[in-house]
GROMACS .gro file of C-alpha atoms in nm:
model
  393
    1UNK     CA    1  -9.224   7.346  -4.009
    2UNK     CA    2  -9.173   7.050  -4.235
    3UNK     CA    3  -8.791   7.001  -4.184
    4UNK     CA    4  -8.861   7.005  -3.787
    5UNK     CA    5  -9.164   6.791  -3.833
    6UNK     CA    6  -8.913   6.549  -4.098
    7UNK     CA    7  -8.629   6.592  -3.808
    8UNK     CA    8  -8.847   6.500  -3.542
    9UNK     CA    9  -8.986   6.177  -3.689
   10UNK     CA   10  -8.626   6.079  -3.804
   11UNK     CA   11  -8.529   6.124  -3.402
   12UNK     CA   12  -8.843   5.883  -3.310
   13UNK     CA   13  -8.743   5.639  -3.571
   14UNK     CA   14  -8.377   5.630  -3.490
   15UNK     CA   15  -8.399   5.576  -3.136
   16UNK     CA   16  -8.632   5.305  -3.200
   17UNK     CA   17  -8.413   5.126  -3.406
   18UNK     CA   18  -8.133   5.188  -3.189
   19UNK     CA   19  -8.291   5.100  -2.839
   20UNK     CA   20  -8.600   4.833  -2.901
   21UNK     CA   21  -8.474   4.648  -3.229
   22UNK     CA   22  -8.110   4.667  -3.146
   23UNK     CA   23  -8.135   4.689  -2.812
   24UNK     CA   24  -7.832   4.872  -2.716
   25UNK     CA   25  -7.719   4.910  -2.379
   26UNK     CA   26  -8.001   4.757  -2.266
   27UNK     CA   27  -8.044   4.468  -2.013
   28UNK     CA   28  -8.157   4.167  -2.263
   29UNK     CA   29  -7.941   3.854  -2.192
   30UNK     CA   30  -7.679   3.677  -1.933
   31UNK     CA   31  -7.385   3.524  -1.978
   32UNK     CA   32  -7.368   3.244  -2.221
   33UNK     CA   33  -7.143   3.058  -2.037
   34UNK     CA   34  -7.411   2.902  -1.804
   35UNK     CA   35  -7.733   2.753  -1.868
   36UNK     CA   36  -7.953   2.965  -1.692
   37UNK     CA   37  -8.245   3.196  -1.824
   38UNK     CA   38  -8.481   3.452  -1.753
   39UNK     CA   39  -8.810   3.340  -1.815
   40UNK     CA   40  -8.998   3.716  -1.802
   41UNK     CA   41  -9.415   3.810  -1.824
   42UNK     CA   42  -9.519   4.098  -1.935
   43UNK     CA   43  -9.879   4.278  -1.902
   44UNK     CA   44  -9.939   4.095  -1.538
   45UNK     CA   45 -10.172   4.088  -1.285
   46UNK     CA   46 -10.428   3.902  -1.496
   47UNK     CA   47 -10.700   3.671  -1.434
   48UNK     CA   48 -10.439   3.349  -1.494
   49UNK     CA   49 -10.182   3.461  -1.297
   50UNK     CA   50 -10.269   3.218  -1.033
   51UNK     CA   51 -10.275   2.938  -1.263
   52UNK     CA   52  -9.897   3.080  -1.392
   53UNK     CA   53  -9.792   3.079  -1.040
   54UNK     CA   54  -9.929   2.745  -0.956
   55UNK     CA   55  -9.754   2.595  -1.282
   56UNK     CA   56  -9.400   2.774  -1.204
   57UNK     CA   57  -9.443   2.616  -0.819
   58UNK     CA   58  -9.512   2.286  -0.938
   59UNK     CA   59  -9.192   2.258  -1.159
   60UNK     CA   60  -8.973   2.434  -0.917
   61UNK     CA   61  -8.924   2.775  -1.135
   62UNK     CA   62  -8.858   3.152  -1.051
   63UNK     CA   63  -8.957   3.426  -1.273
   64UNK     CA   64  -8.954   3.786  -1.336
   65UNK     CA   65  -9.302   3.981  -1.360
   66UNK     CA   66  -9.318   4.310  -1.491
   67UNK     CA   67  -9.645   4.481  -1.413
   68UNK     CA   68  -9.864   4.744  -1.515
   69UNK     CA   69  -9.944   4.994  -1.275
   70UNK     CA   70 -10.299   5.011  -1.310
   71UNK     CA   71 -10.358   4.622  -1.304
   72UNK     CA   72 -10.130   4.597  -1.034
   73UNK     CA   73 -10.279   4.879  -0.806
   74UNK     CA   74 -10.601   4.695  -0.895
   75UNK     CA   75 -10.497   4.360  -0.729
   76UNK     CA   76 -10.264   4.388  -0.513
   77UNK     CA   77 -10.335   4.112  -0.368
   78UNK     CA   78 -10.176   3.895  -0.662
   79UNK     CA   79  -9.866   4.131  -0.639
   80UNK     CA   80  -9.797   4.010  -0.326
   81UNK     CA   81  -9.888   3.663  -0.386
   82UNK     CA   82  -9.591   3.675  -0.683
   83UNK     CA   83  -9.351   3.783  -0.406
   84UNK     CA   84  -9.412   3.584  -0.163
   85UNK     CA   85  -9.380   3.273  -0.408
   86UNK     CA   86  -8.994   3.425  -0.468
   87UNK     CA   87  -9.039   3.569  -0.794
   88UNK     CA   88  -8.873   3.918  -0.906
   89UNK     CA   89  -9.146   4.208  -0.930
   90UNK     CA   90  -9.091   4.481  -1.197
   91UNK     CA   91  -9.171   4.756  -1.383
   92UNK     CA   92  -9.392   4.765  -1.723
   93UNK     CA   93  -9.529   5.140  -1.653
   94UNK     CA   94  -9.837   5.280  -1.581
   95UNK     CA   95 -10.060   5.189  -1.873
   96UNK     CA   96 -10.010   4.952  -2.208
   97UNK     CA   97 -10.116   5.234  -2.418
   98UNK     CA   98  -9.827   5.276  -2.711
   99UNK     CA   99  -9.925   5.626  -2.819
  100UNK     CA  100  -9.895   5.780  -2.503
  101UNK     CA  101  -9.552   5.700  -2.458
  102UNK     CA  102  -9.519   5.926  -2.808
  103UNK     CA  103  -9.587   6.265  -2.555
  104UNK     CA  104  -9.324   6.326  -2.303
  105UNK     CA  105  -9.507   6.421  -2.022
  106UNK     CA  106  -9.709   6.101  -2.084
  107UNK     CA  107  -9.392   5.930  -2.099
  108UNK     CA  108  -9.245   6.050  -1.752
  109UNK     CA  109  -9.538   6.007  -1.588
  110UNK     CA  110  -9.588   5.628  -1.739
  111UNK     CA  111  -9.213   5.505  -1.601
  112UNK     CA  112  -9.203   5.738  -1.294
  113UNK     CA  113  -9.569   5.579  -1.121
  114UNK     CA  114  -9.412   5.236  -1.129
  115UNK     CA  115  -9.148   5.098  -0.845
  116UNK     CA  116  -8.883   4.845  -0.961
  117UNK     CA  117  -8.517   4.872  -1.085
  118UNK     CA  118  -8.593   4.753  -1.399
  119UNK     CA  119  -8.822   4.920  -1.677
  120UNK     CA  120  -8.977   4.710  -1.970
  121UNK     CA  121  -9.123   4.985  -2.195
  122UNK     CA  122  -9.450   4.824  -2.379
  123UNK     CA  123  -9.363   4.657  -2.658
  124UNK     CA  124  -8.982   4.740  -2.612
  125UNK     CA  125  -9.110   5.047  -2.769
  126UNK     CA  126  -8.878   5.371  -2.759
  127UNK     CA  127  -8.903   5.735  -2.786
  128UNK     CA  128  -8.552   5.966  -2.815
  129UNK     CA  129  -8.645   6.038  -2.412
  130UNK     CA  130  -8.731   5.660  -2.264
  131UNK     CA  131  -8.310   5.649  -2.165
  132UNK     CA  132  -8.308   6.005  -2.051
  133UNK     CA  133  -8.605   5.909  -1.829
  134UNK     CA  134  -8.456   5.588  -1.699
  135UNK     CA  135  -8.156   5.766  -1.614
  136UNK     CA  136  -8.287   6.044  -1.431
  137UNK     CA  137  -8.560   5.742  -1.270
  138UNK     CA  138  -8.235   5.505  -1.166
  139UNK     CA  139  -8.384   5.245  -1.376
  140UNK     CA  140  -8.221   4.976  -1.609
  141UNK     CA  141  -8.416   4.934  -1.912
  142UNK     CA  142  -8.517   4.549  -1.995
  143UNK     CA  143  -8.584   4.416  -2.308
  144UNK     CA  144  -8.483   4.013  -2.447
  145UNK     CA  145  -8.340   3.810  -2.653
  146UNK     CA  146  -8.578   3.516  -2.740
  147UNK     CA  147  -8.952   3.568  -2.748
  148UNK     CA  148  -9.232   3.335  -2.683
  149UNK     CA  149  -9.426   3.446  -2.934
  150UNK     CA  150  -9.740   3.397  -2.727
  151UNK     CA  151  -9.950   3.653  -2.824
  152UNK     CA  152  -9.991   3.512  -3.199
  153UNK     CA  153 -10.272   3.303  -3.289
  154UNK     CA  154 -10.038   2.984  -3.274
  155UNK     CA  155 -10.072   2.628  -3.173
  156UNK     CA  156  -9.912   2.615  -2.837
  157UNK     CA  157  -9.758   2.296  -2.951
  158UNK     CA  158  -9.575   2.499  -3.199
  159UNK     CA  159  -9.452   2.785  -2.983
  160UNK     CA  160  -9.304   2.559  -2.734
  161UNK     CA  161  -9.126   2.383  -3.013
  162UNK     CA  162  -8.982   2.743  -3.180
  163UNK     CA  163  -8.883   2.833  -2.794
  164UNK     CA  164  -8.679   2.516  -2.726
  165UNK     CA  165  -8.532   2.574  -3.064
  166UNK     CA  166  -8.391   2.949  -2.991
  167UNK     CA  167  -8.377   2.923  -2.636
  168UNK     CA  168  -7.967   2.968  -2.531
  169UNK     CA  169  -7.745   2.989  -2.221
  170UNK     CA  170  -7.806   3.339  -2.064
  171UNK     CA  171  -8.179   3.388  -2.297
  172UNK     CA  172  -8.422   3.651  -2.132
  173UNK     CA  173  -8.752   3.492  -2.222
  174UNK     CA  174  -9.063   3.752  -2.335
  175UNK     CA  175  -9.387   3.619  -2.242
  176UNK     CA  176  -9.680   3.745  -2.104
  177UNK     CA  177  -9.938   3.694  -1.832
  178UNK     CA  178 -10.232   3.675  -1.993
  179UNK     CA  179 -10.317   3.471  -2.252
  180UNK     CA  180 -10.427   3.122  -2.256
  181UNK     CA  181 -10.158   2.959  -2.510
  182UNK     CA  182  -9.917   3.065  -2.240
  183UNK     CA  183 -10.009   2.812  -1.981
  184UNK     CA  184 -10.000   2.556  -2.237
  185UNK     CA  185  -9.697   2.635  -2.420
  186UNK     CA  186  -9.517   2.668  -2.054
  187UNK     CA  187  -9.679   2.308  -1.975
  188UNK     CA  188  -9.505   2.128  -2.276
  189UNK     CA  189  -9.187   2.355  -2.290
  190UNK     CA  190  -9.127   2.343  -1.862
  191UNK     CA  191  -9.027   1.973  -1.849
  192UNK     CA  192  -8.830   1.974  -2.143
  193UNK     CA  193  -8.616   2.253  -2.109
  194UNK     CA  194  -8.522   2.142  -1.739
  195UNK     CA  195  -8.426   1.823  -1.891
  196UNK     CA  196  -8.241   1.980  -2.148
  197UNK     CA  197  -8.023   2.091  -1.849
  198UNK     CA  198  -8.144   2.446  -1.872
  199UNK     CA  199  -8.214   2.634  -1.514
  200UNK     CA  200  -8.494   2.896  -1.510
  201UNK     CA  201  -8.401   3.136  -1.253
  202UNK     CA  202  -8.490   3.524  -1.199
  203UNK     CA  203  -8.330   3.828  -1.365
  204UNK     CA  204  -8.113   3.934  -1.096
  205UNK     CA  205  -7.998   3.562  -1.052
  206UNK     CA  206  -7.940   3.574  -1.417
  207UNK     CA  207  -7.745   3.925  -1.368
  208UNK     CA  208  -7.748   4.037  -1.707
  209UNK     CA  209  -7.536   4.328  -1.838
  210UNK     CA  210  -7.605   4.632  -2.074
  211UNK     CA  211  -7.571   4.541  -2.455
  212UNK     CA  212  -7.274   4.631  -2.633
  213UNK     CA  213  -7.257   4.783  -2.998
  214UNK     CA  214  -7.138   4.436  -3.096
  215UNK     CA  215  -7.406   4.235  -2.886
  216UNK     CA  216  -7.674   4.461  -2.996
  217UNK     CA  217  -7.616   4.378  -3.390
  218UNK     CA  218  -7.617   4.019  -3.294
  219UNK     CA  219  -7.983   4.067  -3.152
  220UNK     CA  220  -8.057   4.251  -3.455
  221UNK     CA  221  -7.980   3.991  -3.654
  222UNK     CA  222  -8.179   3.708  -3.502
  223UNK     CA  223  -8.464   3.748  -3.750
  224UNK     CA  224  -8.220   3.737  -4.039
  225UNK     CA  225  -8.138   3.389  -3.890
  226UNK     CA  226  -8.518   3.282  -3.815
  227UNK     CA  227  -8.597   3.362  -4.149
  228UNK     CA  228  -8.342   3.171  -4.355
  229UNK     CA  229  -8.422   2.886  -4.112
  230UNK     CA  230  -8.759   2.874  -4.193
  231UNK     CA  231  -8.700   2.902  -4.595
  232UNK     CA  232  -8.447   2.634  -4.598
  233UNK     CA  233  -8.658   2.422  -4.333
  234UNK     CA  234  -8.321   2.439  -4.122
  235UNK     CA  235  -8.350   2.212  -3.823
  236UNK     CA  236  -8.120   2.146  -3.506
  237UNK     CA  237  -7.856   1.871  -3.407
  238UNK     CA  238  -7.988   1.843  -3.080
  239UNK     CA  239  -8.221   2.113  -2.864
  240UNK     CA  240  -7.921   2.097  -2.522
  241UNK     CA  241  -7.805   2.457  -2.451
  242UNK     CA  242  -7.469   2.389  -2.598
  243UNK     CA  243  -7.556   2.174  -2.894
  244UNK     CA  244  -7.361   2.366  -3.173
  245UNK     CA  245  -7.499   2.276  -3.475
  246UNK     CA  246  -7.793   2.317  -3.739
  247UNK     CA  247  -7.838   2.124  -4.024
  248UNK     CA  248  -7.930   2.207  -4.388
  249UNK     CA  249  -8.024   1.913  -4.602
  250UNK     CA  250  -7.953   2.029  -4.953
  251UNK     CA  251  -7.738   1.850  -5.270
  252UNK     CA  252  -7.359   1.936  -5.210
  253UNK     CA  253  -7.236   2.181  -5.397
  254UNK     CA  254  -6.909   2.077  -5.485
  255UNK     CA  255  -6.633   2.119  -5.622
  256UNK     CA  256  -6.647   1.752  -5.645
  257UNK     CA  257  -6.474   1.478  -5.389
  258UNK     CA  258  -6.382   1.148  -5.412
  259UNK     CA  259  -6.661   0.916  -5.460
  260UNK     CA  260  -6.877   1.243  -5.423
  261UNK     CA  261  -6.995   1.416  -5.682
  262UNK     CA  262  -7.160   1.737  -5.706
  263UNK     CA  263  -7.570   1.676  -5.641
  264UNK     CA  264  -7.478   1.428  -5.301
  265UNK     CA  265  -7.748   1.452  -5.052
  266UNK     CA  266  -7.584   1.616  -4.784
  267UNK     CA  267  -7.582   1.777  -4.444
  268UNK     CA  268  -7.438   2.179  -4.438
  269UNK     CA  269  -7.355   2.271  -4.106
  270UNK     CA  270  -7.452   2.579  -3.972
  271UNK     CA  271  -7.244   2.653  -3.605
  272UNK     CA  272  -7.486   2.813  -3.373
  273UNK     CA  273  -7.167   3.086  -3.340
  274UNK     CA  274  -7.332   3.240  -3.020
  275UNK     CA  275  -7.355   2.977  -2.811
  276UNK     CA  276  -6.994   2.869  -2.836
  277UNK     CA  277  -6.882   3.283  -2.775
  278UNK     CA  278  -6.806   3.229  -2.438
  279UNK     CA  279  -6.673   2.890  -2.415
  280UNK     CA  280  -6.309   2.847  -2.334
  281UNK     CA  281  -6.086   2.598  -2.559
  282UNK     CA  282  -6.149   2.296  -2.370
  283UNK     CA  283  -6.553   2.354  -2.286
  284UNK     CA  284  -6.571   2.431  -2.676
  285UNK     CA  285  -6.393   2.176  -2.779
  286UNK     CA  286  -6.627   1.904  -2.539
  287UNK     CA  287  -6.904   2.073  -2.659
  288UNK     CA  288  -6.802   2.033  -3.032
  289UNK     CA  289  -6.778   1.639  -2.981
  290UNK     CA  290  -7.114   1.644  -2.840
  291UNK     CA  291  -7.252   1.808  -3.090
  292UNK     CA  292  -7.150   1.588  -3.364
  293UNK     CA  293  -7.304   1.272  -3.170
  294UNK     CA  294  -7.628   1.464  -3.231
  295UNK     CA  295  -7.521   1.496  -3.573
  296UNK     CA  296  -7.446   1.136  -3.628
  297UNK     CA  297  -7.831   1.037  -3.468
  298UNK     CA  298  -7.940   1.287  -3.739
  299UNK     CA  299  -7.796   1.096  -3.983
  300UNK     CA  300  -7.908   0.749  -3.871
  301UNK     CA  301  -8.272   0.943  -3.909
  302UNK     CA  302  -8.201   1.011  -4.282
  303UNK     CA  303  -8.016   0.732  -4.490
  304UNK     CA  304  -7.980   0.965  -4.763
  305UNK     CA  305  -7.724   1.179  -4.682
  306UNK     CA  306  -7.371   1.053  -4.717
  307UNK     CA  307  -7.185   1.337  -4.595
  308UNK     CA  308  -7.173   1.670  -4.405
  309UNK     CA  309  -6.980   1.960  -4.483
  310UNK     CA  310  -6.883   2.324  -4.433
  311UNK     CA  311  -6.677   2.609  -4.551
  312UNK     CA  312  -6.515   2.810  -4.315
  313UNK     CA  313  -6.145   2.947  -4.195
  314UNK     CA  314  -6.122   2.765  -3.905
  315UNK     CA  315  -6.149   2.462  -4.172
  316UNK     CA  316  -5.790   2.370  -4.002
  317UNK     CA  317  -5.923   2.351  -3.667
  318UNK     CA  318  -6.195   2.083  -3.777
  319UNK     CA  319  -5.872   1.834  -3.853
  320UNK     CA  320  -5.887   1.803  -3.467
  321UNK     CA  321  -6.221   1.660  -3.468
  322UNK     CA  322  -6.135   1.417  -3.770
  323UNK     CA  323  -6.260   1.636  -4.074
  324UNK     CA  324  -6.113   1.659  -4.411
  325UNK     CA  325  -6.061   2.007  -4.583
  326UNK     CA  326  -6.023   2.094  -4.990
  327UNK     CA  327  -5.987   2.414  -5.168
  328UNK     CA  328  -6.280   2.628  -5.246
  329UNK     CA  329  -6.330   2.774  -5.609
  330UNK     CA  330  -6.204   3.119  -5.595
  331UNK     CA  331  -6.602   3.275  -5.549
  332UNK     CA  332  -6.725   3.067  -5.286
  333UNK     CA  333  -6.378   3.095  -5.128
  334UNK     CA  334  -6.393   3.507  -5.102
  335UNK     CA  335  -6.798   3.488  -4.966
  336UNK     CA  336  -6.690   3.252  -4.708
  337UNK     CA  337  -6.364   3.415  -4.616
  338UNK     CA  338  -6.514   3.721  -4.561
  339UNK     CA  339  -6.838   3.610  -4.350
  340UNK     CA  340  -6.624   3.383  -4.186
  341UNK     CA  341  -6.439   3.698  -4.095
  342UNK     CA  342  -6.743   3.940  -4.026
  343UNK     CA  343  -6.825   3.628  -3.791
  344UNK     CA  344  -6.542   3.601  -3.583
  345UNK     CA  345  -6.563   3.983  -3.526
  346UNK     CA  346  -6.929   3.990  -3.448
  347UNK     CA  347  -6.914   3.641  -3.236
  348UNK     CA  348  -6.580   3.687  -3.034
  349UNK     CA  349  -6.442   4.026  -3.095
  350UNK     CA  350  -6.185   3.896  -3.283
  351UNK     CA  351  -6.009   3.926  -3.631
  352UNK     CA  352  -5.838   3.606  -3.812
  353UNK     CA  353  -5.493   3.517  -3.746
  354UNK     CA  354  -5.230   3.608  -4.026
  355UNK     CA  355  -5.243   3.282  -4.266
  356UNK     CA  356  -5.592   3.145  -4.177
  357UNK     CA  357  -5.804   3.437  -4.313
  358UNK     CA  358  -5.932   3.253  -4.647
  359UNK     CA  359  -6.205   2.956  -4.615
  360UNK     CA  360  -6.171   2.626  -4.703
  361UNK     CA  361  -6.414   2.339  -4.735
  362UNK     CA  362  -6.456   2.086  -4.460
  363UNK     CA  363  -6.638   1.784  -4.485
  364UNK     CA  364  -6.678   1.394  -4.336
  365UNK     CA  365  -6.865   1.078  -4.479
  366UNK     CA  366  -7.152   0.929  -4.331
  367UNK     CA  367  -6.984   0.644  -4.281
  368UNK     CA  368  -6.704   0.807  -4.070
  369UNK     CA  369  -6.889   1.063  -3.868
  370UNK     CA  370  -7.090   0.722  -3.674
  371UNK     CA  371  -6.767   0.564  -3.675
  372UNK     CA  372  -6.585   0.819  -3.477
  373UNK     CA  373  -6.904   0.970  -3.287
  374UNK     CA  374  -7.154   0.676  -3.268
  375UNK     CA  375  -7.504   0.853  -3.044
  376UNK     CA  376  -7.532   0.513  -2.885
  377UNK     CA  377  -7.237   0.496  -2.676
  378UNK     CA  378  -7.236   0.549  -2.295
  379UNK     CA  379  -7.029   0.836  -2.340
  380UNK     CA  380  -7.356   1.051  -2.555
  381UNK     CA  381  -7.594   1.303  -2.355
  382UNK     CA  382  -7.929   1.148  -2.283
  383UNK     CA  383  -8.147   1.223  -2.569
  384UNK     CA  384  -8.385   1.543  -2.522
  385UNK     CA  385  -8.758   1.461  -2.456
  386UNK     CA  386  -8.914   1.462  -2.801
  387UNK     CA  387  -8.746   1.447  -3.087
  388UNK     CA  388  -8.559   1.774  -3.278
  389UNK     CA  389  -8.680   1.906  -3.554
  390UNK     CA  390  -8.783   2.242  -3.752
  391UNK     CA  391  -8.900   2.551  -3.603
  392UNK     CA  392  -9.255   2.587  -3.714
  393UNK     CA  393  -9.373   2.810  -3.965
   0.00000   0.00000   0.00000
């Protein structure tokens, strides 16, 4: 009785891990080729969902709705009124009720009441039957890959600024119709992410595609990321779906370079790896000049720092862009050799080329980095609405 009861709740925890925190094989992001995303609401019809609808029409936006049966069947009225405004109408199940999904027949019944080709379990959460289910049901299971966080006890101001700042080409938004934050953090975020060039559209516009083992451990490993950016107080270079880089401000490490020592103020660069993984040479390469005009603006913000610098593999590629590259000491030369590896594997499905497997430092002054990529020229992006900064806390 105990080793079924032990076997059992090893099942339940695996395929939770496997197919809500990883994801895999779901439906949880587009193409990041493109800048469109998915903005999605869970929980729906609600008492604001009027007030949703009106603030999506008045900035020109299509979303996806996934509904619970019993709210829905209570108004249907609102279900219709989200269709006719051209918004994609799907499936959350038949209650919001966690521990019923934990009994099968619960389960079935849950995802089989609700119409839709697409099935958002509550919570993402998973049981070792919710893919058998949505097999046999002819339903794609839809999770995401940024969330809005709106159902903390947050300042809207500083959800909309965490969105902007994880929002990417091909992101499946999770956000809910319901609570009040949400209309507010939609009214600051809205403008700004259309001006950012980003174009909210629905999921099947977005046509997203099952997640691979590879593209589920890179959703896995988002929280790593928000994490160590909110310890090191990591900010971006710019909030434009293809701005590539984040900046640490820290002392440089060394070894030491000429006319800077060890202890520098300086900007490490941090590549944001997945939204250059579908870029061809030449868009990646445009998009990497970009980026560094946003990185010379950061730099006119903060006097202190005299260079920026990074350690990688592809330290030889960075010549192209004006860069300067030294040896590594032999420890931080392995660590970075082998994450830049892990990296390339995870990012692009690649391994290094023979000869350009170990990591070597690349860095440029201050002084040359606005020389060769001044923000003021006519050639720079507009500016984003509101200045970059930190994700909050």
């Amino acid at each position: 009785m105990e080793v079924a009861l032990g076997l059992t709740l090893l099942l339940y925890g695996l395929s939770d891990l496997l197919f809500r925190h990883l994801g895999l094989l779901a439906y949880a992001r587009g193409s990041r080729k493109t800048p469109l995303v998915a903005l999605t609401f869970d929980d729906g019809p609600s008492e604001r969902t009027e007030a949703l609808l009106a603030l999506l029409h008045r900035h020109g936006v299509k979303a996806t709705f996934f509904l619970t049966g019993e709210k829905a069947r209570a108004r249907p009225d609102l279900v219709e009124r989200i269709r006719e405004e051209g918004h994609q109408v799907e499936d959350h199940g038949l209650w919001h009720e966690p521990w019923r999904l934990l009994l099968p027949w619960l389960e079935w019944r849950h995802m089989a009441a609700g119409q839709g080709r697409y099935y958002r379990p509550p919570h993402g959460l998973h049981t070792p039957f919710t893919r058998l289910f949505a097999w046999a049901l002819k339903k794609r299971i839809a999770l995401w890959d940024t969330e809005g966080k709106d159902w903390l006890d947050l300042p809207p101001e500083d959800l909309a600024e965490r969105l902007l700042f994880y929002l990417r080409p091909g992101s499946v938004v999770l956000l809910h119709d319901g609570p009040e934050r949400t209309l507010r953090l939609l009214e600051l975020a809205l403008p700004r992410m259309l001006a950012l060039g980003y174009r909210p559209v629905t999921l099947d516009e977005l046509n997203p595609l099952p997640l691979s083992p590879r593209l589920a451990l890179i959703r896995g490993l988002q929280g790593l990321e928000e994490r160590y950016n909110r310890r090191h107080g990591v900010r971006r270079a710019g909030l434009g779906p293809f701005h590539l880089f984040r900046l640490e401000k820290k002392p440089f490490p060394g070894p030491a370079l000429p006319g800077l020592p060890p202890g520098t103020p300086a900007f490490e660069l941090h590549l944001e790896s997945e939204r250059a993984m579908e870029l061809s040479t030449p868009e990646a390469i445009r998009a990497f000049r970009n980026s560094l005009k946003e990185v010379a603006k950061a730099l006119l913000e903060d006097p202190e720092v005299r260079l920026v610098y990074g350690a990688s593999p592809l330290a030889l590629g960075a010549e192209l862009f004006g860069f300067k590259t030294a040896p590594l000491p032999p420890w931080p030369r392995l660590v970075s050799s082998l994450a830049g590896a892990f990296f390339l594997w995870l990012y692009r499905g690649e391994l290094p080329k023979k000869g350009r497997f170990l990591a070597r430092l690349t860095y440029l002054e201050r002084e040359e980095v606005l020389r060769r990529y001044p923000p003021s020229t006519p050639a720079s992006p507009p500016p984003a609405p509101g200045a970059p900064g930190s994700p909050p806390p």
